[in-house]
Amino acid sequence: MPSGIEYLSWELLKSPAIEFFRRHQGGRLNSHLNPVALRDAGMGRFTRWLGLSLSVLLLATVLPKTTALACTTAVISGKATRDGRPLLWKNRDAPNFRNELVFIEDGRYKVLAVVNAGARQSIWMGVNSAGLCIENSVTNDLAFPKTAKGLGNGSFMLKVLRDCATVADVEKLLEETNQSGRSTAANFGVIDAQGGAVLFETARASYRKFDANDPLVAPHGFVVRSNFSITGKNAALKSEGATGPTLSDHPSRADLSDVYSAERYFRARELLEEPFKGHDDQKSGPLDVRYLLRHVARDLADAAGTPCAGSVNSPEEELPPFIETKNTISRTTTVSFVVFHGVKPGENPLLTTMWAGLGDPKFTIAVPCWVGMRQVSVDLRGEKEGGPVGVAARQLRQVYYRQQTTANDTPVAASTSTSSTAVTSAVSGSQTASDAKPAERGEESEREEGASSSSGAVSSGISGIETTGLKPIWESVWNQEDEVIERVERLLAQWRAKGVSPISQQMIHVQSAEQGLTALQEAVRQAEKLFPAPGSVPVVPATPLNPPVPATSATSE
């Protein structure tokens, strides 16, 4: 009697979808059949394809049907780091895949920030010439009072960097705008050149400060957030008539059982706590730039926090055929990331280093940037498509990305367009935020990450990456990044001893961007050799074993 897996495999092979491909592909299945891959008739490839298809089918039965756009962040005090300097990290999840790095110089301080391509009225993470760094994660549980008006999340962060020098200045601005009004609903992470490292849970007329230097607030010296707030959760409990204890500043999994971003929060917290195990040095912590760039921003783990075999936090194993990425830290919707490396009190603020990665962290490379530079590398800016580094990262992502959504009960594959990563909504046929005209992009930027897109539709079902040939590509790109990190560490030591050299900063920035772009373009060429051209692939009809999943409107914590 056949086993359950054998029976399912046989039924799958008899399905109309498989028969369709046998007829139209001469007996060969194409790798762009979403989300499975079979490129030759050999048993090894067949086994890989079958394992991938079964994995996807099983995932489809247990995964939630909606996904939301959001972010994962951490504020880290100098007491938790190897060199005593604060760190700030953000993975940006947003509807706009086209990001660029720009200078904004119309305020008290010069600003270097990541923005939506062609938009300057809002920023999503940045640093100024005073050494102040800021980023955010949206949290709709702070969207009160509903009638409040004023600066939104992105435009508020731009004002902060234009006008403020320290964490204290930011708090003063929050006090002022508590009265004058703002339309923020976010966790703002901030570090400064005086050793400040704070997270502000910020509603529209109030805020609460979480100081990463306070051992009662942050026992290990860091504060993590995804897309919820302690303040908002407690306000909700109160409105529901709860009379018991309020939510702890260090919530348990049970406390956040109804929060969609809880998995990312707990995984990020676990990743930052892990290096402290066995760390005996009482004078310094174990965290550093390299760890955040590699092991936190690019983490791929399941809901229980188990790292995916073969990924950055389990490299000794082999990758599975397919990795579902809807709710991992490096997510389906992650469009850029940053790590800010601050300075000690008394050091030159222009030594503050911004490691910027345009594109999905899994498929891009981080480039060192400083606000004292004369200009941003041409490889990181572009008002239409975003920086070329981000464009190359999108191209690489599209080779590997697999998405199952629905249009007239038919599964459709992710776009493989070089110039347009975000495609027309399969459900509504309307334009997504990242394809909007410049004026519309500005409006989108005020809706913030986490808000619904212009169409209100978000990918549902299964989304993730196939892994054929991916491990050597990762090794090649990230070895390049490691070399740059080592060079920058040596240069920072020299600049701290002998003074900042803006010319040297400009040179290493431009060289790193050029080398990073070259590495990504080569990775794209190598990856494309593994897959046939997408234009020859017919659409797969739905089958009982692979039923269509209705798309739904976006939701946000």
PDB file of N, CA, C and O in Angstrom, residues 1-13 50 54 57-58 545:
ATOM      1  N   MET A   1       0.856  -1.193   0.000  1.00  0.00           N
ATOM      2  CA  MET A   1       0.000   0.000   0.000  1.00  0.00           C
ATOM      3  C   MET A   1       0.887   1.236   0.000  1.00  0.00           C
ATOM      4  O   MET A   1       1.815   1.332   0.801  1.00  0.00           O
ATOM      5  N   PRO A   2       0.641   2.223  -0.886  1.00  0.00           N
ATOM      6  CA  PRO A   2       1.510   3.388  -0.953  1.00  0.00           C
ATOM      7  C   PRO A   2       1.358   4.282   0.272  1.00  0.00           C
ATOM      8  O   PRO A   2       0.289   4.338   0.889  1.00  0.00           O
ATOM      9  N   SER A   3       2.461   4.952   0.607  1.00  0.00           N
ATOM     10  CA  SER A   3       2.416   5.899   1.722  1.00  0.00           C
ATOM     11  C   SER A   3       1.643   7.137   1.303  1.00  0.00           C
ATOM     12  O   SER A   3       1.344   7.348   0.128  1.00  0.00           O
ATOM     13  N   GLY A   4       1.351   8.017   2.299  1.00  0.00           N
ATOM     14  CA  GLY A   4       0.640   9.252   1.992  1.00  0.00           C
ATOM     15  C   GLY A   4       1.414  10.126   1.025  1.00  0.00           C
ATOM     16  O   GLY A   4       0.848  10.708   0.097  1.00  0.00           O
ATOM     17  N   ILE A   5       2.723  10.193   1.220  1.00  0.00           N
ATOM     18  CA  ILE A   5       3.544  11.023   0.342  1.00  0.00           C
ATOM     19  C   ILE A   5       3.565  10.449  -1.070  1.00  0.00           C
ATOM     20  O   ILE A   5       3.464  11.166  -2.058  1.00  0.00           O
ATOM     21  N   GLU A   6       3.669   9.095  -1.156  1.00  0.00           N
ATOM     22  CA  GLU A   6       3.679   8.453  -2.473  1.00  0.00           C
ATOM     23  C   GLU A   6       2.358   8.689  -3.201  1.00  0.00           C
ATOM     24  O   GLU A   6       2.310   8.959  -4.401  1.00  0.00           O
ATOM     25  N   TYR A   7       1.265   8.604  -2.450  1.00  0.00           N
ATOM     26  CA  TYR A   7      -0.049   8.816  -3.056  1.00  0.00           C
ATOM     27  C   TYR A   7      -0.197  10.252  -3.547  1.00  0.00           C
ATOM     28  O   TYR A   7      -0.647  10.496  -4.675  1.00  0.00           O
ATOM     29  N   LEU A   8       0.201  11.207  -2.692  1.00  0.00           N
ATOM     30  CA  LEU A   8       0.106  12.610  -3.065  1.00  0.00           C
ATOM     31  C   LEU A   8       0.978  12.900  -4.277  1.00  0.00           C
ATOM     32  O   LEU A   8       0.581  13.632  -5.194  1.00  0.00           O
ATOM     33  N   SER A   9       2.177  12.297  -4.304  1.00  0.00           N
ATOM     34  CA  SER A   9       3.074  12.497  -5.437  1.00  0.00           C
ATOM     35  C   SER A   9       2.441  11.985  -6.721  1.00  0.00           C
ATOM     36  O   SER A   9       2.502  12.632  -7.768  1.00  0.00           O
ATOM     37  N   TRP A  10       1.810  10.802  -6.630  1.00  0.00           N
ATOM     38  CA  TRP A  10       1.192  10.225  -7.822  1.00  0.00           C
ATOM     39  C   TRP A  10       0.024  11.075  -8.294  1.00  0.00           C
ATOM     40  O   TRP A  10      -0.145  11.335  -9.488  1.00  0.00           O
ATOM     41  N   GLU A  11      -0.792  11.551  -7.354  1.00  0.00           N
ATOM     42  CA  GLU A  11      -1.926  12.391  -7.723  1.00  0.00           C
ATOM     43  C   GLU A  11      -1.450  13.699  -8.348  1.00  0.00           C
ATOM     44  O   GLU A  11      -2.055  14.220  -9.279  1.00  0.00           O
ATOM     45  N   LEU A  12      -0.355  14.223  -7.805  1.00  0.00           N
ATOM     46  CA  LEU A  12       0.203  15.455  -8.354  1.00  0.00           C
ATOM     47  C   LEU A  12       0.636  15.244  -9.803  1.00  0.00           C
ATOM     48  O   LEU A  12       0.383  16.060 -10.679  1.00  0.00           O
ATOM     49  N   LEU A  13       1.295  14.126 -10.080  1.00  0.00           N
ATOM     50  CA  LEU A  13       1.784  13.855 -11.426  1.00  0.00           C
ATOM     51  C   LEU A  13       0.644  13.621 -12.407  1.00  0.00           C
ATOM     52  O   LEU A  13       0.802  13.809 -13.619  1.00  0.00           O
ATOM     53  N   LEU A  50       9.967  17.695  -7.057  1.00  0.00           N
ATOM     54  CA  LEU A  50       8.874  17.093  -6.315  1.00  0.00           C
ATOM     55  C   LEU A  50       8.899  17.536  -4.859  1.00  0.00           C
ATOM     56  O   LEU A  50       7.870  17.892  -4.286  1.00  0.00           O
ATOM     57  N   LEU A  54       5.870  19.692  -3.131  1.00  0.00           N
ATOM     58  CA  LEU A  54       5.170  19.205  -1.945  1.00  0.00           C
ATOM     59  C   LEU A  54       5.310  20.173  -0.785  1.00  0.00           C
ATOM     60  O   LEU A  54       4.361  20.404  -0.034  1.00  0.00           O
ATOM     61  N   LEU A  57       2.904  22.982  -1.423  1.00  0.00           N
ATOM     62  CA  LEU A  57       1.524  22.564  -1.198  1.00  0.00           C
ATOM     63  C   LEU A  57       1.198  22.480   0.286  1.00  0.00           C
ATOM     64  O   LEU A  57       0.133  22.890   0.729  1.00  0.00           O
ATOM     65  N   LEU A  58       2.141  21.941   1.060  1.00  0.00           N
ATOM     66  CA  LEU A  58       1.918  21.852   2.500  1.00  0.00           C
ATOM     67  C   LEU A  58       1.859  23.235   3.129  1.00  0.00           C
ATOM     68  O   LEU A  58       1.034  23.508   3.991  1.00  0.00           O
ATOM     69  N   LEU A 545      -5.174  20.059  -6.358  1.00  0.00           N
ATOM     70  CA  LEU A 545      -4.063  19.969  -5.424  1.00  0.00           C
ATOM     71  C   LEU A 545      -3.386  21.314  -5.209  1.00  0.00           C
ATOM     72  O   LEU A 545      -2.575  21.465  -4.327  1.00  0.00           O
TER      73      LEU A 545
END
